[in-house]
mmCIF file of C-alpha atoms and ligand atoms in Angstrom:
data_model
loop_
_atom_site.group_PDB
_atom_site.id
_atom_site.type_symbol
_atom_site.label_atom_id
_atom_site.label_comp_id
_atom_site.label_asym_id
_atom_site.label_seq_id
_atom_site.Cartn_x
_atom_site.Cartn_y
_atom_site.Cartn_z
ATOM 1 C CA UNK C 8 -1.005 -40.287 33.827
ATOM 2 C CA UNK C 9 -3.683 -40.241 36.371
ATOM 3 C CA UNK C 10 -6.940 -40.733 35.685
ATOM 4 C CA UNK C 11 -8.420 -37.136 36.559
ATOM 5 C CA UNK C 12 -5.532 -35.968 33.921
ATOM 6 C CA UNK C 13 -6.393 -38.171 31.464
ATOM 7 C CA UNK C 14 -10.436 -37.289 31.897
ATOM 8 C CA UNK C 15 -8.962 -33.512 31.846
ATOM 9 C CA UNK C 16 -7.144 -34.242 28.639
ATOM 10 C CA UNK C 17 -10.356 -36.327 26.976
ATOM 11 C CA UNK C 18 -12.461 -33.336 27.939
ATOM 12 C CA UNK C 19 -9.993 -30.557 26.546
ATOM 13 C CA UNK C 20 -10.064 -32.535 23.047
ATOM 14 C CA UNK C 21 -13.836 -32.724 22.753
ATOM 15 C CA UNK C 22 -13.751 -29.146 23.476
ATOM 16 C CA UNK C 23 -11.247 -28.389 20.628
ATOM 17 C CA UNK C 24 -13.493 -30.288 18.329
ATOM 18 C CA UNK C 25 -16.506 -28.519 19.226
ATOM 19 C CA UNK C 26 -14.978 -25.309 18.689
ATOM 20 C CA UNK C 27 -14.110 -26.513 15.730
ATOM 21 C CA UNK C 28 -17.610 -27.461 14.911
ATOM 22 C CA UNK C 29 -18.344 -24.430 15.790
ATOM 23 C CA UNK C 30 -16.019 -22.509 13.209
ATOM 24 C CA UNK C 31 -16.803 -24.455 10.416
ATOM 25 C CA UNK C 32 -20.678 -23.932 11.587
ATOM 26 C CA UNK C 33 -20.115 -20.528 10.752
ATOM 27 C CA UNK C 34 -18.413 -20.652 7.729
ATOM 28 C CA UNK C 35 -21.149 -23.059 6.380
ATOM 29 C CA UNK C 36 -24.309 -21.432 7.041
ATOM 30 C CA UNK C 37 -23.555 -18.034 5.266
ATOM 31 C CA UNK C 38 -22.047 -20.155 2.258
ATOM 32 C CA UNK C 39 -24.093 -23.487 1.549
ATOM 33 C CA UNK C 40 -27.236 -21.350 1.356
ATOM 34 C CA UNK C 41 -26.342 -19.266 -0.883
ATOM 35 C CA UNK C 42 -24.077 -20.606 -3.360
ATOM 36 C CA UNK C 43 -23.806 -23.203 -6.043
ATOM 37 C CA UNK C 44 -21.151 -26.610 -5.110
ATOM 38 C CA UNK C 45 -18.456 -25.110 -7.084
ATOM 39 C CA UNK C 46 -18.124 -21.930 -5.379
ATOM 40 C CA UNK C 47 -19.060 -23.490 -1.976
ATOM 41 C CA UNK C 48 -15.458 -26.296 -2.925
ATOM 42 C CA UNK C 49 -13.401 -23.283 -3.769
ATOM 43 C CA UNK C 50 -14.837 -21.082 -0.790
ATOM 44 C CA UNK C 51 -13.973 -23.963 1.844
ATOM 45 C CA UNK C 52 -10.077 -24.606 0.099
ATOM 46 C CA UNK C 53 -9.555 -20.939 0.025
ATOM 47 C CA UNK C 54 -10.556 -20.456 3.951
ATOM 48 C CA UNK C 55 -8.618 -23.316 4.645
ATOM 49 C CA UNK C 56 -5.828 -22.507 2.519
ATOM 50 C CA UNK C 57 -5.875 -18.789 4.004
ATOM 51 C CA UNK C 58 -7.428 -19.403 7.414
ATOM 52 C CA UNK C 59 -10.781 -17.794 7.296
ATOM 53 C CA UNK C 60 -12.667 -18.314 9.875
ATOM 54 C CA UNK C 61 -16.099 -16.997 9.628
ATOM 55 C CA UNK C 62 -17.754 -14.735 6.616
ATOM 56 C CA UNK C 63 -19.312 -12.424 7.787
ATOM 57 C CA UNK C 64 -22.648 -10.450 6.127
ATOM 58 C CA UNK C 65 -22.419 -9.115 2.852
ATOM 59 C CA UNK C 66 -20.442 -5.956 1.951
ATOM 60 C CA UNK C 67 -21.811 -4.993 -1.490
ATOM 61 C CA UNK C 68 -24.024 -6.969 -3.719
ATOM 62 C CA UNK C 69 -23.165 -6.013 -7.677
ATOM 63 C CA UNK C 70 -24.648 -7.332 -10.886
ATOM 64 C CA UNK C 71 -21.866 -9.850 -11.553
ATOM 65 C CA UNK C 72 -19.851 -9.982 -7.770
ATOM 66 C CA UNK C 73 -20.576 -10.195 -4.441
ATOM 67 C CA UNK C 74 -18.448 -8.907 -1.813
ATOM 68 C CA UNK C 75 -18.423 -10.285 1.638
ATOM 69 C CA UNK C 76 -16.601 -9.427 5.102
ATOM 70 C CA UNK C 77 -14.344 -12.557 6.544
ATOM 71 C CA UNK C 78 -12.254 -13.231 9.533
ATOM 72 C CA UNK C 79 -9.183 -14.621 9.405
ATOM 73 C CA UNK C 80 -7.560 -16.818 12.798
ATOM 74 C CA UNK C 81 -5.794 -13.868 13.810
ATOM 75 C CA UNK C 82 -9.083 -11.444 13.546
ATOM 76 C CA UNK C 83 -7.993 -9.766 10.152
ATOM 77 C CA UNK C 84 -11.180 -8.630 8.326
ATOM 78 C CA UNK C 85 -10.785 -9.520 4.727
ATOM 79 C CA UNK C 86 -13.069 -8.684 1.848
ATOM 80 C CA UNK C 87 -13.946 -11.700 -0.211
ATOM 81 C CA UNK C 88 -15.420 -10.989 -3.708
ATOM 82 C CA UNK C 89 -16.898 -13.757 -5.111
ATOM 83 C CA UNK C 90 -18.065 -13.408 -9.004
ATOM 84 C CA UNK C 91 -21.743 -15.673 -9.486
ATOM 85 C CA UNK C 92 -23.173 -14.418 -12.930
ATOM 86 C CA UNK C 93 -21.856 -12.785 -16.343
ATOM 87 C CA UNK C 94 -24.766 -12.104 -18.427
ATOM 88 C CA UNK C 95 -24.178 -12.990 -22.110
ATOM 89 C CA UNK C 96 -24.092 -8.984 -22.733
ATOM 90 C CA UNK C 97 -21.471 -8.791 -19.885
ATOM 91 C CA UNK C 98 -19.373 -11.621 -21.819
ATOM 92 C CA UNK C 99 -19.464 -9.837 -25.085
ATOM 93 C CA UNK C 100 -18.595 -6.696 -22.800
ATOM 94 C CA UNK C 101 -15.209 -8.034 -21.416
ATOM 95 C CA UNK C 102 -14.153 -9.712 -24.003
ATOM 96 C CA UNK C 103 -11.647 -6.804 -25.429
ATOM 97 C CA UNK C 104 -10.067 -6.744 -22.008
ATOM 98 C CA UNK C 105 -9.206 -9.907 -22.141
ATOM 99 C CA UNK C 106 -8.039 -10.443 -25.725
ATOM 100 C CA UNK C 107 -5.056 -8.009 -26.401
ATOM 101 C CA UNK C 108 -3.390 -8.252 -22.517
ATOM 102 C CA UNK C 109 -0.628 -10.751 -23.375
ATOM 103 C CA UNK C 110 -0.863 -12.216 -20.176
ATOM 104 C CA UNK C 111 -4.773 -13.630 -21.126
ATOM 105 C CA UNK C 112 -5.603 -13.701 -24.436
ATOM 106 C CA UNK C 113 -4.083 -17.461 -24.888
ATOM 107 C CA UNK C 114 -6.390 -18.475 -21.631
ATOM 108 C CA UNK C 115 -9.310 -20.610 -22.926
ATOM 109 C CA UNK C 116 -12.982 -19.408 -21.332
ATOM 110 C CA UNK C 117 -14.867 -21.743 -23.249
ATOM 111 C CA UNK C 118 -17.741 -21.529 -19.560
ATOM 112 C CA UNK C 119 -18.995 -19.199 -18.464
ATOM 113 C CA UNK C 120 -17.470 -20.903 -14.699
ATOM 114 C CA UNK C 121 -14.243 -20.344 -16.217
ATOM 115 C CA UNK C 122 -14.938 -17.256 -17.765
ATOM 116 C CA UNK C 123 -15.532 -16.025 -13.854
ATOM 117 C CA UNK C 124 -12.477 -18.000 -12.863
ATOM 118 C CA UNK C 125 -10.305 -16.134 -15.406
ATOM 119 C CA UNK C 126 -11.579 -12.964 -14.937
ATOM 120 C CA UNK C 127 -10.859 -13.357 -10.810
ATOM 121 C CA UNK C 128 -7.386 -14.741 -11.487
ATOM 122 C CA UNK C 129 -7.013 -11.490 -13.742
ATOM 123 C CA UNK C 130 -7.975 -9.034 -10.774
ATOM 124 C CA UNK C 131 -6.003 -10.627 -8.299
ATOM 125 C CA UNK C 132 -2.690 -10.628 -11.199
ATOM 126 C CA UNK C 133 -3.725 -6.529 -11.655
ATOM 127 C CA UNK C 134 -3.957 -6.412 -7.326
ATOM 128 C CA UNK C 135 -0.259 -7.973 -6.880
ATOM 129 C CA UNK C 136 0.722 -6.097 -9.569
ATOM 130 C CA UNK C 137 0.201 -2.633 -8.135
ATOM 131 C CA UNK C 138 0.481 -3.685 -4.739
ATOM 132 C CA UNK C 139 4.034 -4.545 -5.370
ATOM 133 C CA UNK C 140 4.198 -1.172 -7.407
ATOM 134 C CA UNK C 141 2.974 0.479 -4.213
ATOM 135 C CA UNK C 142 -0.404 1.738 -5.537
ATOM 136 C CA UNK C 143 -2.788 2.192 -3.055
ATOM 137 C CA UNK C 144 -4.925 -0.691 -3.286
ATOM 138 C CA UNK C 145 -6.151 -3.659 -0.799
ATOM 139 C CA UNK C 146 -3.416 -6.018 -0.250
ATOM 140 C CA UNK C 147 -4.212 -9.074 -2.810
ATOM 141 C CA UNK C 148 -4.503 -12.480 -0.321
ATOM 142 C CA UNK C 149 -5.295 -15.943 -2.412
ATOM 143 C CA UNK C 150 -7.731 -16.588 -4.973
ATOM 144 C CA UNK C 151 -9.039 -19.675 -5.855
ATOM 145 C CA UNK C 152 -11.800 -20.241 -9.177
ATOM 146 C CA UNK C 153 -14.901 -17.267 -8.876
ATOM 147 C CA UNK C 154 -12.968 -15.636 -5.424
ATOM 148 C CA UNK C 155 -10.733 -13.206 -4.762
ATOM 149 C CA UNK C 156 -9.569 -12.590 -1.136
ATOM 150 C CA UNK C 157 -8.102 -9.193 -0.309
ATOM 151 C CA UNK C 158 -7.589 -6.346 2.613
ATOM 152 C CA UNK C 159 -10.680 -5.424 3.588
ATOM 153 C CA UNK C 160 -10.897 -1.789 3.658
ATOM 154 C CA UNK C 161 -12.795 -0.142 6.299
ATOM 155 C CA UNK C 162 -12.849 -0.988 10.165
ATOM 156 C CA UNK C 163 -14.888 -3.012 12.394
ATOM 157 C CA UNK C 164 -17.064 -4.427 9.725
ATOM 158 C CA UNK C 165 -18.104 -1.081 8.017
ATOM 159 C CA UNK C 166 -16.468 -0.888 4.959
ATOM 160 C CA UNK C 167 -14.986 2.881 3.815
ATOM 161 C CA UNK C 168 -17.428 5.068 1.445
ATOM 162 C CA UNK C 169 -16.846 5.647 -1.901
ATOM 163 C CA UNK C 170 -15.277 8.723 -3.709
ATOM 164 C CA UNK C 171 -18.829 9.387 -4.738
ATOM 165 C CA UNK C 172 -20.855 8.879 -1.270
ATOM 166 C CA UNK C 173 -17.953 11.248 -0.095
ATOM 167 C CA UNK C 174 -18.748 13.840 -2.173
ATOM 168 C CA UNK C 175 -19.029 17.286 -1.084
ATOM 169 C CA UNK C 176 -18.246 16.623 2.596
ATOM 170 C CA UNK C 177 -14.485 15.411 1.482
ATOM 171 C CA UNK C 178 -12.036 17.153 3.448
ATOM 172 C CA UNK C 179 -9.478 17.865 1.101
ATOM 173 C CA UNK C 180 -9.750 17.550 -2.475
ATOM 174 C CA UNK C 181 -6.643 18.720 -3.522
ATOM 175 C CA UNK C 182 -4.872 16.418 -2.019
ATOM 176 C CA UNK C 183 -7.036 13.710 -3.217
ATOM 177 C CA UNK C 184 -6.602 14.256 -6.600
ATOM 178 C CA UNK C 185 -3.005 15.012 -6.178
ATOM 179 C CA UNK C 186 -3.143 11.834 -4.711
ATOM 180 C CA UNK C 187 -4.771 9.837 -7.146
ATOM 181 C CA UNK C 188 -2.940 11.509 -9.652
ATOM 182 C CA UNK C 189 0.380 9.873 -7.944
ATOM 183 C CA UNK C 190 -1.151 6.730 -8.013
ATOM 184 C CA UNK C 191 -1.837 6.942 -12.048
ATOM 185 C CA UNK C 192 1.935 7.328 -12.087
ATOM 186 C CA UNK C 193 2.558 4.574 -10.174
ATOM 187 C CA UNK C 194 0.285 2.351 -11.909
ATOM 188 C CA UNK C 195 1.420 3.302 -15.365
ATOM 189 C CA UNK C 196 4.722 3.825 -15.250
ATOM 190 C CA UNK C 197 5.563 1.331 -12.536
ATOM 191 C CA UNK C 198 3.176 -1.436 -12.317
ATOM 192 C CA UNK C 199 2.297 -0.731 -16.757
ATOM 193 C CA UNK C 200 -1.318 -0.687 -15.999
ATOM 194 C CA UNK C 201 -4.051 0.802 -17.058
ATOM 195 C CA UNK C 202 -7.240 0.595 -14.736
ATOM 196 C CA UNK C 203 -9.774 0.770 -17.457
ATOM 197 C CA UNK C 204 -12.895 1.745 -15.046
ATOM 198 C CA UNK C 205 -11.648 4.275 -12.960
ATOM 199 C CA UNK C 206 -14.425 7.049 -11.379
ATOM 200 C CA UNK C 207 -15.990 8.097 -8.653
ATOM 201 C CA UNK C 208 -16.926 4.694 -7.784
ATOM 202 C CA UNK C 209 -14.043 2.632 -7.987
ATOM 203 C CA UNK C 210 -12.006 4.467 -5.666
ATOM 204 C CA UNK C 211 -12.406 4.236 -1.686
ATOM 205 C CA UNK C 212 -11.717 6.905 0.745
ATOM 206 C CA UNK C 213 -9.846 5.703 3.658
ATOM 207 C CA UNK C 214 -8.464 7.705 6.606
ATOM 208 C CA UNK C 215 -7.831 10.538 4.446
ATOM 209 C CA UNK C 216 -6.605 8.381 1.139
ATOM 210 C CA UNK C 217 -7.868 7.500 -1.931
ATOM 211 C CA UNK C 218 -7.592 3.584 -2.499
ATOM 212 C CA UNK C 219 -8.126 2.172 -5.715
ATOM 213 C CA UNK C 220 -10.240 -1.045 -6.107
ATOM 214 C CA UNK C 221 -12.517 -2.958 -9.236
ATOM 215 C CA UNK C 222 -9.616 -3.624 -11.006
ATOM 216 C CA UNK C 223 -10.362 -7.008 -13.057
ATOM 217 C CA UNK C 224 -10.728 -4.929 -16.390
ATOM 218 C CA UNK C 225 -7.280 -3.631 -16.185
ATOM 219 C CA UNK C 226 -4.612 -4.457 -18.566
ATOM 220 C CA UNK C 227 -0.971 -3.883 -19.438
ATOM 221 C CA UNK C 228 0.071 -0.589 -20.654
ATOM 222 C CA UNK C 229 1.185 -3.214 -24.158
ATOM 223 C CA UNK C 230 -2.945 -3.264 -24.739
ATOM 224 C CA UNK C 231 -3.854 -1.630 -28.215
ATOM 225 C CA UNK C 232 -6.599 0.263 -26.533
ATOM 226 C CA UNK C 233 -4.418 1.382 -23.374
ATOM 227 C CA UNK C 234 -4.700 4.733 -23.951
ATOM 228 C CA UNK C 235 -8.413 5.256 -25.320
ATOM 229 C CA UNK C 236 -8.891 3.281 -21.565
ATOM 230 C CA UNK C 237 -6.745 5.767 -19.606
ATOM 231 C CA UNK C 238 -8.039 8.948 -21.339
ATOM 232 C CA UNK C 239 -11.242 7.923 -20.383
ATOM 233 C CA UNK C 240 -10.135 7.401 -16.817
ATOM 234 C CA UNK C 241 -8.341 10.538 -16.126
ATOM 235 C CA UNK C 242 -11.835 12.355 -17.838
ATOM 236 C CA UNK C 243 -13.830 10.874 -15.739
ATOM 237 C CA UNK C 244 -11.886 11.971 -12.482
ATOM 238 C CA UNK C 245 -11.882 15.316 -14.219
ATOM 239 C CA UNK C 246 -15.483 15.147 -14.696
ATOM 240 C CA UNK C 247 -16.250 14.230 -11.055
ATOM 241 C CA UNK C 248 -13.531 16.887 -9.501
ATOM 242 C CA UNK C 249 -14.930 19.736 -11.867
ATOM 243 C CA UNK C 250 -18.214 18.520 -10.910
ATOM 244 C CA UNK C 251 -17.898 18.682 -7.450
ATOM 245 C CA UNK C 252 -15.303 20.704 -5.977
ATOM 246 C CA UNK C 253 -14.003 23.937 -6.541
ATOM 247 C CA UNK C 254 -10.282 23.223 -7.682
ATOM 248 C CA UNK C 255 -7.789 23.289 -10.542
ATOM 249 C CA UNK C 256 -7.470 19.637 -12.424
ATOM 250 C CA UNK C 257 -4.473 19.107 -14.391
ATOM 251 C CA UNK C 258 -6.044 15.880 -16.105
ATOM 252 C CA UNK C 259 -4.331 17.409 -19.522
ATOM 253 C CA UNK C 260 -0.536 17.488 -18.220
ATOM 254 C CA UNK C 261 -1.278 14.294 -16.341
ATOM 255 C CA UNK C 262 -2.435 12.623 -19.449
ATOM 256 C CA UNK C 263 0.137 13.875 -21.189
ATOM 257 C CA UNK C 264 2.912 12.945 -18.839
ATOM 258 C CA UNK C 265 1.141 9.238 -18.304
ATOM 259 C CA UNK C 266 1.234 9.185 -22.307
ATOM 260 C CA UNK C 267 4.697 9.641 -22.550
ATOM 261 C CA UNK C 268 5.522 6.438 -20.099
ATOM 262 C CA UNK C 269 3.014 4.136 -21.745
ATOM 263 C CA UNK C 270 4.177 4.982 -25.311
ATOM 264 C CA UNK C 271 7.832 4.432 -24.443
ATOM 265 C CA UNK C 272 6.466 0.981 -22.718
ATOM 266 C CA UNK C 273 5.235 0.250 -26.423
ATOM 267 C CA UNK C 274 8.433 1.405 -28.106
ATOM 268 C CA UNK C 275 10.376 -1.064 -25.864
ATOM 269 C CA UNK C 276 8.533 -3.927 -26.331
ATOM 270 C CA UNK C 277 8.579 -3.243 -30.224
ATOM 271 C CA UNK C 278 5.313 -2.620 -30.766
HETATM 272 N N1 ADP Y 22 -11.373 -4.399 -0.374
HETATM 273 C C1 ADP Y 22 -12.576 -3.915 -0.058
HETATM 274 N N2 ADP Y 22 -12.881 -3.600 1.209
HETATM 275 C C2 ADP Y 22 -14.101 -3.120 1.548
HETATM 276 N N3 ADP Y 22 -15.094 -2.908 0.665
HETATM 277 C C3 ADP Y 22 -14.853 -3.191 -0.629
HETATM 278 C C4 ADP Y 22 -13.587 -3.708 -1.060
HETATM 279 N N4 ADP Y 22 -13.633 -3.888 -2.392
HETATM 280 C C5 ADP Y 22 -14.873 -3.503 -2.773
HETATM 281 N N5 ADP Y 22 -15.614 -3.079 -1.722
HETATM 282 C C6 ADP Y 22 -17.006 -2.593 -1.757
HETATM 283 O O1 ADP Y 22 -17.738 -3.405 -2.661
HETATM 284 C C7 ADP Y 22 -18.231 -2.628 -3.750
HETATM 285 C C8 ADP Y 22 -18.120 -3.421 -5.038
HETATM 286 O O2 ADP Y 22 -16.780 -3.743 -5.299
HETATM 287 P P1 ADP Y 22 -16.157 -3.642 -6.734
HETATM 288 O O3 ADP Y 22 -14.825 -4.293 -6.684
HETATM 289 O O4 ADP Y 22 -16.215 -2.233 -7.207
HETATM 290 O O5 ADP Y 22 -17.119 -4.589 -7.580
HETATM 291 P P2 ADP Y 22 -18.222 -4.307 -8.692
HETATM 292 O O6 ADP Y 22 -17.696 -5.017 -9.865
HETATM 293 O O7 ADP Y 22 -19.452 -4.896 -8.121
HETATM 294 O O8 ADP Y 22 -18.313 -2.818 -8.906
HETATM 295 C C9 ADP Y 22 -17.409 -1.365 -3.750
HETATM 296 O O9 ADP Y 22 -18.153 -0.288 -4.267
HETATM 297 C C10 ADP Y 22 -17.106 -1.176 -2.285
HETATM 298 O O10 ADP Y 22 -18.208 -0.547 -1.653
HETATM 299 MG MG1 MG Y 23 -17.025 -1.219 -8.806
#
């Protein structure tokens, strides 16, 4: 190798690197800021595990979850929700959604760190669940502790609107709720979930579609209080199409017809 090649190569490494300092520059100075060691570890394993490459500004800032915008190396925009704080009343809160979904209630919480941790590895469970079921949800990706990586949904960094911010100005709600109607069906009697907050704000509207999201509370169709949770759900899309548009609901067949699956989930599984 000649020396010109070999400077050539030399130079082409250091370049590498400094992109690379570059990257991980990124990553770090939205993260370390903001966040506490443990989420910062899990944050940097997960974007290495997953390939992030930057995170981007923050989508939606809730009481207990924060969701932010990433990249991943081949420029897929992800949404990363990372839970930071359960007050003691939001605990007490989750506490029945956990106990009573076979899949949980043996897990032991005894932190409020792995409270968070538990409840994230719940969501992304519910996610995979229905994805697979082919609910319309975002795509589940990793999750590691507090985080939860999935689809972002939305385009160029603006996330989709909300059901509610729709409102009036939706194009067709008839199909919408026929829609999320075939979604119920597909969650209940396919993936046996329940999503045990479903409204106005936990579904997205996106290029004409509802898309279901929030779905950490959810639990098995096996749950003792599946079907106080899914009455409540299908009222309170009832409430909000009623509310707002001027068509027919059918929440009462639906519920009826959704009813009929979970129950004979029960009868199968002896309970
Ligand atoms: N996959 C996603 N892609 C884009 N935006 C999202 C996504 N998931 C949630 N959001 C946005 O973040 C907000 C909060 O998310 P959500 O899962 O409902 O958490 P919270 O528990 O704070 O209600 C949503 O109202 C929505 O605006
Ligand atoms: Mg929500």
């Amino acid at each position: 190798m000649g020396e010109d090649e070999l400077e050539r190569k030399l130079n082409k490494k250091l370049t590498e690197k400094e992109e690379e300092r570059e990257k991980d520059y990124d990553l770090l100075k939205t993260v370390e800021e903001v966040f506490d060691s443990f989420t910062v570890r899990s944050l940097y394993e997960l974007a290495r595990r997953l390939g992030i490459k930057r995170i981007g500004g923050v989508v939606s800032s809730g009481k207990e979850a924060r969701i932010y915008r990433g990249i991943n190396e081949s420029g897929r925009e992800l949404a990363i929700k990372i839970y930071l704080t359960f007050s003691a009343e939001f605990k007490k809160g989750i506490y029945k959604y956990v106990m009573g979904d076979e899949r949980f209630e043996n897990a032991k919480a005894t932190t409020t760190k792995k409270l968070m941790s538990l409840w994230a590895k719940k969501e992304y469970s519910n996610l995979k669940r229905m994805y697979s079921a082919r609910v319309s949800v975002p795509e589940p990706i990793g999750y590691k502790d507090n985080i939860v990586v999935m689809e972002f949904i939305g385009e160029e960094g603006v996330r989709a609107p909300l059901l509610k911010e729709v409102g009036e100005s939706l194009d067709d709600p008839r199909s919408i709720y026929d829609e999320i109607a075939e979604g119920l069906r597909k969650m209940i009697c396919r993936a046996s979930l329940v999503h045990a907050d479903l409204s106005e704000y936990n579904i997205m509207v996106f290029r004409g579609k509802p898309v279901f999201i929030d779905v950490s509370q959810s639990v098995l169709t096996t749950h003792p209080n599946s079907e106080e949770f899914l009455r409540k759900d299908i009222s309170n899309i009832d409430r909000f199409f009623n509310r707002t548009y001027n068509i027919e609901v059918y929440g009462d067949t639906l519920l009826e017809e959704l009813l009929r699956c979970l129950r004979e989930e029960k009868r199968g599984r002896g309970q």
